Short mmCIF file of C-alpha atoms and ligand atoms in Angstrom, two decimals:
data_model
loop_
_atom_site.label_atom_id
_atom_site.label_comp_id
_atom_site.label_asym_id
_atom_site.label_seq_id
_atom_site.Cartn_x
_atom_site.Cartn_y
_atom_site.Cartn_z
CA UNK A 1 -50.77 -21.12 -0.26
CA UNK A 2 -49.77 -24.15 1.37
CA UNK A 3 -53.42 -26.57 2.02
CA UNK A 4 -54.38 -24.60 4.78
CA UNK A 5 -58.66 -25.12 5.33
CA UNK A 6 -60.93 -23.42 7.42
CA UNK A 7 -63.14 -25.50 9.32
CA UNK A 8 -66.75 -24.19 8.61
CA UNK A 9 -68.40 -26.65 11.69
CA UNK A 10 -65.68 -25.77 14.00
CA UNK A 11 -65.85 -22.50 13.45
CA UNK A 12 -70.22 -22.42 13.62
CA UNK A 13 -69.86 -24.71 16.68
CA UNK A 14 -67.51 -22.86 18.50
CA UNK A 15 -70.17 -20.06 17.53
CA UNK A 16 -73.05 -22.38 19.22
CA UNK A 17 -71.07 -23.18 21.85
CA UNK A 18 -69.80 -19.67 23.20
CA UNK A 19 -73.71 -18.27 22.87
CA UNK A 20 -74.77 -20.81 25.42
CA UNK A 21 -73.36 -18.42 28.28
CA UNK A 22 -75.86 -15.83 28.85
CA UNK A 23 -78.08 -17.05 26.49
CA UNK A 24 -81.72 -15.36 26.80
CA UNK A 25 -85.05 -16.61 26.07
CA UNK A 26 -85.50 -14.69 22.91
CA UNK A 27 -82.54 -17.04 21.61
CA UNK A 28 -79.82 -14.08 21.77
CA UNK A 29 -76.87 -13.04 24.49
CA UNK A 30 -76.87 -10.95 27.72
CA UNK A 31 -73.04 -11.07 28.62
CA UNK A 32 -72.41 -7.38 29.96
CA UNK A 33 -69.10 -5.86 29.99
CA UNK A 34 -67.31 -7.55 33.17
CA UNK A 35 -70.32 -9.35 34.44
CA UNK A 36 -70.02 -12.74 35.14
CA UNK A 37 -71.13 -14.53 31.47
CA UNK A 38 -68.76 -11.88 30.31
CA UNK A 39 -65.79 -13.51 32.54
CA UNK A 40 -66.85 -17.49 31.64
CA UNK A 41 -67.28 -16.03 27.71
CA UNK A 42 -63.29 -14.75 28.71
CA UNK A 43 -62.84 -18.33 30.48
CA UNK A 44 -64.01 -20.70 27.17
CA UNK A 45 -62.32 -18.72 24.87
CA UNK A 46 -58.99 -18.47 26.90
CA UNK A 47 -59.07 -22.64 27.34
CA UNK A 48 -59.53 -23.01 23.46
CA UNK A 49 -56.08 -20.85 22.73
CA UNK A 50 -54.49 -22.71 25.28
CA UNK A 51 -55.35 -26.19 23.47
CA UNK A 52 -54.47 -24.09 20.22
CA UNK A 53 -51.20 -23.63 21.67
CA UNK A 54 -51.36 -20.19 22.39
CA UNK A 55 -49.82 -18.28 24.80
CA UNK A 56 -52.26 -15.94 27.21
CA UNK A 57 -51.86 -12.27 28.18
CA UNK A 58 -54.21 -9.67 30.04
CA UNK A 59 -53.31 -6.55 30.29
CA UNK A 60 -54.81 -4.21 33.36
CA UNK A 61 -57.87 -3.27 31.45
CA UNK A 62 -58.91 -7.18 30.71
CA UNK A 63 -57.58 -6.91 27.04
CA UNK A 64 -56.76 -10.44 26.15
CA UNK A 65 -54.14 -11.15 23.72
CA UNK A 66 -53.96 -14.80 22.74
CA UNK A 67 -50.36 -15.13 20.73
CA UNK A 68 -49.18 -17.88 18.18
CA UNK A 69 -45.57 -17.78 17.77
CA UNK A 70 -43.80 -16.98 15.08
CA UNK A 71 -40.71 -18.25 13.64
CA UNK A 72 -39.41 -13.92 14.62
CA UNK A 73 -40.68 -14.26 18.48
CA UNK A 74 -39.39 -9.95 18.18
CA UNK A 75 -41.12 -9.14 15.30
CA UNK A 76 -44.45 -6.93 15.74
CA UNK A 77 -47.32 -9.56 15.75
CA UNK A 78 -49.88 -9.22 12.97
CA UNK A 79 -53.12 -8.74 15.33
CA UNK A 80 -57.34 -9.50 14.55
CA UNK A 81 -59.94 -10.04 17.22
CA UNK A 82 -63.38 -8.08 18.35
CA UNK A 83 -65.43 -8.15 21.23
CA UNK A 84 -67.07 -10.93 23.51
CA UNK A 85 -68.91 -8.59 25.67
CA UNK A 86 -72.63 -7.88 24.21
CA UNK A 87 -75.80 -5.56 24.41
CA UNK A 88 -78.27 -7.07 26.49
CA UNK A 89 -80.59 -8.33 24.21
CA UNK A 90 -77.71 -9.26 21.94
CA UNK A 91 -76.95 -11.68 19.07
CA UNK A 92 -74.95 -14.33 18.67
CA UNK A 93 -72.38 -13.19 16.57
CA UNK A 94 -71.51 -8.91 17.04
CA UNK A 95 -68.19 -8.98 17.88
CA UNK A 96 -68.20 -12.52 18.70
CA UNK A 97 -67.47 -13.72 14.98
CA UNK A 98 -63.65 -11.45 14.64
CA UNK A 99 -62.61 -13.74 18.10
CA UNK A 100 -63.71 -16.76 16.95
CA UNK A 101 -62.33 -16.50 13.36
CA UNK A 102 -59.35 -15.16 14.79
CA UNK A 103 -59.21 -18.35 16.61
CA UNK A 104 -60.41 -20.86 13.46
CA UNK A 105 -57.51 -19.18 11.66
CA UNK A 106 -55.03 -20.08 14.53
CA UNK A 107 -56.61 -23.65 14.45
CA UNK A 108 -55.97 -24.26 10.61
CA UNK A 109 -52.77 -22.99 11.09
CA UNK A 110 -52.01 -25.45 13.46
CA UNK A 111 -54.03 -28.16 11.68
CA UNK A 112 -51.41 -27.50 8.38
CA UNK A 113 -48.15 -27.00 10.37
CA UNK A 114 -47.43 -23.97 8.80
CA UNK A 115 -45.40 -21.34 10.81
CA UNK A 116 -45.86 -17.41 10.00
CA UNK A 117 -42.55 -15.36 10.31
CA UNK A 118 -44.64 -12.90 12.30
CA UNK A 119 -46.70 -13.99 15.88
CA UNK A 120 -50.35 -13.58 15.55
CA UNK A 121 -52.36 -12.30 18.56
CA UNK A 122 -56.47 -12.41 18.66
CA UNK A 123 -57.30 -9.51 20.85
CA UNK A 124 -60.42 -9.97 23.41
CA UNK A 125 -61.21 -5.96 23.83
CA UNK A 126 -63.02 -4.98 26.77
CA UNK A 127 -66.23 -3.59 27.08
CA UNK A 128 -66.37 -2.47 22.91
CA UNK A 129 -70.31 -2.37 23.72
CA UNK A 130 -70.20 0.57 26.27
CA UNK A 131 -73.85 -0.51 27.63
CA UNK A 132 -72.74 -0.93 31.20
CA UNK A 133 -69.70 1.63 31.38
CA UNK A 134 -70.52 4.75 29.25
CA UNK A 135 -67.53 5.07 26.70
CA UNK A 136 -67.97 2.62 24.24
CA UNK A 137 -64.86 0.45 22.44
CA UNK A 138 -63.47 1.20 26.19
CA UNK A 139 -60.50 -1.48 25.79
CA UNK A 140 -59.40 -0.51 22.16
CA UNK A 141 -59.49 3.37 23.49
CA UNK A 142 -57.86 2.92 26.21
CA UNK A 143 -54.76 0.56 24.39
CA UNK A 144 -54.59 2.60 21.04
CA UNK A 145 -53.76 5.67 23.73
CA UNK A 146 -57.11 7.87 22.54
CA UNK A 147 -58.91 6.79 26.24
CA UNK A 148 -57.07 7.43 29.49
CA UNK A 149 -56.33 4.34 31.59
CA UNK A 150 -57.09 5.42 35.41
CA UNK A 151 -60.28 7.29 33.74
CA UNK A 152 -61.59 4.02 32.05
CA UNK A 153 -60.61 1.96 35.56
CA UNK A 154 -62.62 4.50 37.25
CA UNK A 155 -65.58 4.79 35.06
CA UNK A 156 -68.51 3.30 37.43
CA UNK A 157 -72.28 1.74 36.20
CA UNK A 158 -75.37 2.98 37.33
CA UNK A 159 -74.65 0.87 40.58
CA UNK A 160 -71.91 2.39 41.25
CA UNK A 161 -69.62 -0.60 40.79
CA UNK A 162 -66.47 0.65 38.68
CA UNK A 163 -64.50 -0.89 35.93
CA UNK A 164 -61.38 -1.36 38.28
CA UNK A 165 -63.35 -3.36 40.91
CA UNK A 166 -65.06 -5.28 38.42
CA UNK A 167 -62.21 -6.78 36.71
CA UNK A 168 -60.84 -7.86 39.49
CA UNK A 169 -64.04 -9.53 41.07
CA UNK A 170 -64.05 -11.72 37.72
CA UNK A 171 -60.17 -11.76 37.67
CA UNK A 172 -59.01 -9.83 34.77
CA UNK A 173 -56.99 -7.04 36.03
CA UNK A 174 -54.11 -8.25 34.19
CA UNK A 175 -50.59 -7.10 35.17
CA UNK A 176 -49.71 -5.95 31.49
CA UNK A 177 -49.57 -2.42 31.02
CA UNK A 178 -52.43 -1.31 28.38
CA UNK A 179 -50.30 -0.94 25.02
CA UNK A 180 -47.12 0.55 24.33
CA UNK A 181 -46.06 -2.48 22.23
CA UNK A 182 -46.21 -2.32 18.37
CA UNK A 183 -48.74 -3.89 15.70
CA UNK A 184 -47.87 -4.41 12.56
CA UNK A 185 -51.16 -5.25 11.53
CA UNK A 186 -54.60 -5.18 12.82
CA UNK A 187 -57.79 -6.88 10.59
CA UNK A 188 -61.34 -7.58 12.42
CA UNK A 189 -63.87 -9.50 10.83
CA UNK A 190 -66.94 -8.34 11.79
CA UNK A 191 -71.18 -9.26 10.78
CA UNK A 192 -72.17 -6.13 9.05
CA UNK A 193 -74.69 -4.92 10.80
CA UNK A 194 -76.57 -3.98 7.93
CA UNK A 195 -78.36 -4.99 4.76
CA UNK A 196 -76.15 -4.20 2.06
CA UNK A 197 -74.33 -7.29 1.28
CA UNK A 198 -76.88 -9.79 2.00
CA UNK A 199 -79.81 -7.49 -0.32
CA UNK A 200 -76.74 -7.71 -3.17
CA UNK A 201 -75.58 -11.34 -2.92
CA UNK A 202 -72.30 -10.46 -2.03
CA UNK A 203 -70.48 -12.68 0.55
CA UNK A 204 -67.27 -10.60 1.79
CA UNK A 205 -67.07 -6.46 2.41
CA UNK A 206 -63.92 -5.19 1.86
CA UNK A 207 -64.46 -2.28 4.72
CA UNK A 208 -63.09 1.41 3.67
CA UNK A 209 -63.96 2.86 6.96
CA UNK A 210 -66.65 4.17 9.40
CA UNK A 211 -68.23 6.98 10.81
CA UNK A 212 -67.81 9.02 13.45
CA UNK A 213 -69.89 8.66 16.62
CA UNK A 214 -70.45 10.80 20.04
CA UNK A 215 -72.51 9.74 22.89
CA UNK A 216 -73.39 12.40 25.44
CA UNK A 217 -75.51 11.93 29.34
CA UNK A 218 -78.15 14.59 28.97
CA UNK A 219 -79.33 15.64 33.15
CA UNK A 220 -82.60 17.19 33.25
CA UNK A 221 -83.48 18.77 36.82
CA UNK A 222 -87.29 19.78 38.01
CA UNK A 223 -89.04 19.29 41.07
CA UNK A 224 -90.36 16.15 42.87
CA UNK A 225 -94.14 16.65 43.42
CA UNK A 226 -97.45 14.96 44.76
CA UNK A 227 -99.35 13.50 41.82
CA UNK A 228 -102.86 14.17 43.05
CA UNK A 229 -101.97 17.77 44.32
CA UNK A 230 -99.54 19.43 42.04
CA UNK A 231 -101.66 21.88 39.75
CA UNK A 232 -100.63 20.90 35.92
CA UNK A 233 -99.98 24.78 35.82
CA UNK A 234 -96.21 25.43 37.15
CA UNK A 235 -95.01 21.90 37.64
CA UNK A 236 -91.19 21.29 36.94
CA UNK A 237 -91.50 18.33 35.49
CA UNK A 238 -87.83 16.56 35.00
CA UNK A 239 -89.64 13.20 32.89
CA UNK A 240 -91.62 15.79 30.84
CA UNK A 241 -89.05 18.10 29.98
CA UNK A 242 -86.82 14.70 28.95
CA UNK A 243 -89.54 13.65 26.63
CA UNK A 244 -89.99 17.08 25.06
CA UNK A 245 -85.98 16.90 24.34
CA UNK A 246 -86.23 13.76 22.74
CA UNK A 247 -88.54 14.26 20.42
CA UNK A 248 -86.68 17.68 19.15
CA UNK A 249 -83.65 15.43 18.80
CA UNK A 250 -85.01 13.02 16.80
CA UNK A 251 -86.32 16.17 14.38
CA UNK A 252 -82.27 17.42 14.23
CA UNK A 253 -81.74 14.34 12.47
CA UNK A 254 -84.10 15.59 9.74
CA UNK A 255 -82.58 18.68 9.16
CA UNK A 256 -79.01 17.54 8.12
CA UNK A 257 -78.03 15.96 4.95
CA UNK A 258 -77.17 13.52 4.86
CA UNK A 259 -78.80 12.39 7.94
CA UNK A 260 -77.27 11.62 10.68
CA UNK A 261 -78.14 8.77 13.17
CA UNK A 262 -79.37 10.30 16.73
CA UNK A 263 -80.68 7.47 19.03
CA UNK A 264 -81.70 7.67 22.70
CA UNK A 265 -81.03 4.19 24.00
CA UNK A 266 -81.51 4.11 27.98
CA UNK A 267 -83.53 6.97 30.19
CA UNK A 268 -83.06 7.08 33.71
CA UNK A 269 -85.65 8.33 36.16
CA UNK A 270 -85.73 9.45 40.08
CA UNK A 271 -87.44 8.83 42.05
CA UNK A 272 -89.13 6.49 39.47
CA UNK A 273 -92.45 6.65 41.40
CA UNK A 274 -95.76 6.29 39.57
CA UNK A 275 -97.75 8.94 42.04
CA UNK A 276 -94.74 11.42 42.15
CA UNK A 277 -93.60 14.20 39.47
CA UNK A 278 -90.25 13.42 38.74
CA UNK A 279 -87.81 15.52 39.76
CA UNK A 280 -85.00 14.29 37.46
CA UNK A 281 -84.32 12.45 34.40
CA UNK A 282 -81.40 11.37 32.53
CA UNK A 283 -81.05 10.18 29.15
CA UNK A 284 -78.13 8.82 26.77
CA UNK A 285 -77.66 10.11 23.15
CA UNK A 286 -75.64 8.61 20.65
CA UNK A 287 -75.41 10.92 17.66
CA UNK A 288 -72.84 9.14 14.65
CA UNK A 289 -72.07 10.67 11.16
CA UNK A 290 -69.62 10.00 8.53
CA UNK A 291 -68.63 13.59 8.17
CA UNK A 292 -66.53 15.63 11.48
CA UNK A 293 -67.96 18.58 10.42
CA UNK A 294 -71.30 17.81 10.75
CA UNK A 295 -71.57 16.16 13.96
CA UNK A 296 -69.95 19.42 15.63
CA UNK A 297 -72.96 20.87 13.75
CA UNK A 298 -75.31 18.28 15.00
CA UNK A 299 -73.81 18.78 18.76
CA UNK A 300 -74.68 22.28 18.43
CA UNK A 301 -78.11 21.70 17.10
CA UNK A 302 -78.97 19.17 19.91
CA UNK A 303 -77.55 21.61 22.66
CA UNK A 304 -79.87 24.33 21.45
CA UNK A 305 -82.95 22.22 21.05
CA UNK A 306 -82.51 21.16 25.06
CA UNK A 307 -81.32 24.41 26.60
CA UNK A 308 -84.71 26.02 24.99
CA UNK A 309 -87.38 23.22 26.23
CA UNK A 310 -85.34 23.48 29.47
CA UNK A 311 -85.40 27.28 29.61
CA UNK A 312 -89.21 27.09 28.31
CA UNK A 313 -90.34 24.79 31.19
CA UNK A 314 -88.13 26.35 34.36
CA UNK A 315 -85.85 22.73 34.31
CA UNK A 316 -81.76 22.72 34.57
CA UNK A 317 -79.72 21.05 31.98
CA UNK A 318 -76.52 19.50 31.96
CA UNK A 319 -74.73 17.40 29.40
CA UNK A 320 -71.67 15.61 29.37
CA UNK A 321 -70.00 13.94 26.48
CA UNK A 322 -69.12 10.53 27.11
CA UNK A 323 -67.04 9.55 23.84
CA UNK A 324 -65.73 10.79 20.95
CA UNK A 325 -65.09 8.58 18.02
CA UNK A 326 -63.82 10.75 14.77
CA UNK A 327 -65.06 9.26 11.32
CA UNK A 328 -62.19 6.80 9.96
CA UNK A 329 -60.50 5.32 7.03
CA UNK A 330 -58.78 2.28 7.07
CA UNK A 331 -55.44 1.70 5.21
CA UNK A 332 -55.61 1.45 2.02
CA UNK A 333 -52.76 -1.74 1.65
CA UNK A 334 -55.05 -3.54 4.10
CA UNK A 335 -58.22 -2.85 2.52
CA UNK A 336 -56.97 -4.11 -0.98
CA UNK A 337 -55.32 -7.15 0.62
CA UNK A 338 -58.92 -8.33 2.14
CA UNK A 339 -60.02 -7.45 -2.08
CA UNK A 340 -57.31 -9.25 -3.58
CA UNK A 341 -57.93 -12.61 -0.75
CA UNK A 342 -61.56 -12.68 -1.42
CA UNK A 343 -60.53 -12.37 -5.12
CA UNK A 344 -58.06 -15.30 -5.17
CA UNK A 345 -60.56 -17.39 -3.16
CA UNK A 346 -63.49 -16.83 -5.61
CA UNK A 347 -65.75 -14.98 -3.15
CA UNK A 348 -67.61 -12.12 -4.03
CA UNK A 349 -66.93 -8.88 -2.50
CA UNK A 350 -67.24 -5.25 -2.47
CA UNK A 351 -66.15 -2.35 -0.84
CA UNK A 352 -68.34 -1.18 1.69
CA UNK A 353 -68.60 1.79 4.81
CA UNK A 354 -69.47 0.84 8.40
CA UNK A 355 -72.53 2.74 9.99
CA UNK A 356 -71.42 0.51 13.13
CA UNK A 357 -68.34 1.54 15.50
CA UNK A 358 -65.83 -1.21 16.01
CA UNK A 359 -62.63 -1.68 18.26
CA UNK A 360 -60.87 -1.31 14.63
CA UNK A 361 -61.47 2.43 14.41
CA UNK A 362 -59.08 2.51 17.54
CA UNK A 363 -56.38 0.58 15.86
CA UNK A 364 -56.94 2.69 12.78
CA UNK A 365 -55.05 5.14 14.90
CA UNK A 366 -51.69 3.25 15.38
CA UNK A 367 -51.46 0.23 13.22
CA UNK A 368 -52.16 -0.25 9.51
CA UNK A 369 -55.64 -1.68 9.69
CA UNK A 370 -58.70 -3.41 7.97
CA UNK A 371 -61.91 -5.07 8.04
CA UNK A 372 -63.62 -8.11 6.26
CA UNK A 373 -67.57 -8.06 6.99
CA UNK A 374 -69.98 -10.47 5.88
CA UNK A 375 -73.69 -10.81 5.87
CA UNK A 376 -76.00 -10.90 8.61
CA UNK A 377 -79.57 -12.02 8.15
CA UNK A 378 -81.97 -8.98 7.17
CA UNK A 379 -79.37 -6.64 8.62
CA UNK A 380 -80.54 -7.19 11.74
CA UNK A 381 -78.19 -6.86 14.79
CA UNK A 382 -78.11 -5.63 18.42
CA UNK A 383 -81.47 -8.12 18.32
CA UNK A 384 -81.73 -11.24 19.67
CA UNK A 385 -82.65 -12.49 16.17
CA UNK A 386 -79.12 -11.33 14.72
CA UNK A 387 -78.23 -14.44 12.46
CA UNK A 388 -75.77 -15.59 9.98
CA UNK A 389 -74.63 -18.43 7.93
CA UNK A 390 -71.75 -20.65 8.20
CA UNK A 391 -70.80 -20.44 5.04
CA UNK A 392 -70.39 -17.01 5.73
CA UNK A 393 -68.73 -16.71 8.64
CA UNK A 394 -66.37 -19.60 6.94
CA UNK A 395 -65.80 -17.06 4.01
CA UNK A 396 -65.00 -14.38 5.91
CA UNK A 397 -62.64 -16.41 8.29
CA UNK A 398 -60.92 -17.56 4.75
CA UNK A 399 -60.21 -14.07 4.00
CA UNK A 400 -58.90 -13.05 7.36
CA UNK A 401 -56.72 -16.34 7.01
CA UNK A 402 -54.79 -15.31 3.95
CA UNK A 403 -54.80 -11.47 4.85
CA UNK A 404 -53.05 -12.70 8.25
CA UNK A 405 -50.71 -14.62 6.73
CA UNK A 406 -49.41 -12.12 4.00
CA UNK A 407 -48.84 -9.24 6.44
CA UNK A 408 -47.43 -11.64 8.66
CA UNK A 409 -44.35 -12.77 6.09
O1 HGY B 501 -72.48 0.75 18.66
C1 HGY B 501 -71.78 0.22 17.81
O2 HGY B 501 -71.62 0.73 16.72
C2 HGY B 501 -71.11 -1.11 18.09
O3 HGY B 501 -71.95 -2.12 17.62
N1 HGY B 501 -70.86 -1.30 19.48
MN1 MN B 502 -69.43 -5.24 17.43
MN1 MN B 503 -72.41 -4.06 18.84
#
């Protein structure tokens, strides 16, 4: 290949530069799904493809598409990118790293005049972390057809602002309709999320696929009381009830092998009230696993494990899924293109499964599609202390380079 170099400063300080909006105290990122960091995040990285030459699309969900021509203007574009929105103690570099190497491979392009047959486009997806708006990988659903448009435009946070007035107070509400044109390719570079390739000394993960996750909005329903009058005897006590639930779904995960992953992330309570017994609380579960099979078994499980503490202390129950993502695997071309470019590069790699949920797993559904992970420090992510290394990141950005370029041709 022609001498086409990724830029390993460019690429950290475009890193350094992006996670100075929203940056927290802890030294991570707060940029919410259509908040305002999450529309300057949109802002920087849009003004960098313009200088790159690129030409700028949003479609009505906020997707960005950032497209490099190609010599075909027709042809399907070969497409990478990830996620700038984050979880609100967040690290620098979930999602983050598949825009910005996206963006250091449209750079070195530039910087070695070569021209691909094929356009490239770096996605932006909206709201992949699903912290604010309940779905999860909302933009990727709702463009790979698998999430229903005036659903995810009407999906509202626990203010009660929705997705549809929020884009447009930060000016995203794009006029493109949400997909409907083809891919011909689709590779995200992602951190790893985990401690496998770091613990092994192994630079690039050629991904295979990743496992399914649900998320469900458990309602638990009891009486608001006085705290100083209310016997302990015959309370309905919503927070109580809640807490009872959780710990019998934490216990489901112990029963399955292998296990599963069950987490309850947020809990909601009204009236919130130190001297009153609650009267209702609400709770998130997000429930992943790589086989189908066994998260219909695990739903089933955690259903029966509520309705009985429910039905045991006199509470109502109601739970609504929020999102569905089945278990995936990538395609196999793409997945021994990103082992045959790490190969020819000299960086060592392995295949590897992802325990996190990416934007990817949507494309999986309508495009041939890959990943290239690399290490993050200790695993650690979704933690302000999520770190990598630019060598890394510059490895990984390498390999989504000449994967690019090949599908592009
Ligand atoms: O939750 C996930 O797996 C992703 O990091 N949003
Ligand atoms: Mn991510
Ligand atoms: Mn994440």
């Amino acid at each position: 290949m022609h001498d086409v170099r990724i830029d390993r400063d460019r690429l950290w300080n475009s890193h350094m530069a992006m996670a100075e909006i929203g940056a927290t105290p802890g030294g991570g990122v707060c940029r919410l799904a259509l908040t305002d960091p999450d529309k300057q995040a949109r802002g920087l990285f849009v003004s960098w493809c313009r200088e790159a030459g690129c030409a700028v699309r949003v479609d009505k969900l906020g997707n960005i598409f950032a497209r490099r021509a190609g010599s075909e203007p027709d042809a399907a574009p070969v497409m990478t990118g990830s996620h700038l929105d984050t979880q609100p103690l967040g690290g620098r570099f979930d999602g983050i790293f598949g825009v910005l190497a996206g963006l250091e491979v449209v750079r070195a392009l530039n910087d070695a005049g070569i021209a691909t047959r094929r356009p490239l486009d770096i996605a932006v997806w909206s709201d992949e972390e699903g912290v604010r708006f309940r779905s999860g990988t909302m933009g990727s659903g709702v463009f790979s057809g698998r999430v229903n448009l005036e659903e995810a435009l009407a999906m509202t946070d626990e203010s009660g602002l929705s997705v549809r007035g929020e884009l447009a107070r930060i000016g995203y509400d794009g006029p493109e309709a949400v997909g409907g044109f083809p891919v011909h390719a689709y590779f995200e570079a992602h951190i790893e999320q985990g401690p496998v390739l770091e613990r092994e000394g192994i630079t690039v993960g050629a991904v295979e696929g990743a496992q399914g996750a649900r998320r469900f909005r458990v309602t638990v329903g009891g009486e608001e009381g006085h705290a100083g009058t209310l016997p302990m005897t015959g309370r309905r006590d919503a927070l109580l009830g809640a807490a009872r639930m959780i710990d019998a779904l934490n216990r489901v995960a112990f029963t399955h092998d292998p296990h599963p992953v069950i987490t309850v992330g947020s809990i909601f309570v009204r009236p919130n009230s130190p001297n009153t017994v609650p009267g209702q609380a609400a709770f998130t579960i997000d429930s992943r696993h790589p086989h189908a099979a066994t998260l219909a078994a695990i739903d089933a499980d955690m259903r029966a494990a509520c309705a009985a503490i429910a039905k045991a202390d006199g509470l109502t129950l109601h739970i609504e899924q929020t999102s569905d993502s089945t278990p995936v695997a990538f395609d196999k071309a793409c997945i021994a293109s990103v082992r045959a470019a790490a190969k020819a590069l000299g960086i060592p790699h392995r295949d590897i499964y992802s325990g996190a949920g990416h934007d990817a797993c949507n494309l999986s559904h309508i495009a041939p599609t890959g990943m290239i992970f690399v290490p993050c420090e200790g695993g650690v992510s979704h933690n302000e202390k999520e770190n990598a290394k630019p060598e890394d990141l510059a490895a990984g950005a390498a390999v989504l380079l000449r994967v690019m370029t090949e599908w592009a041709e």
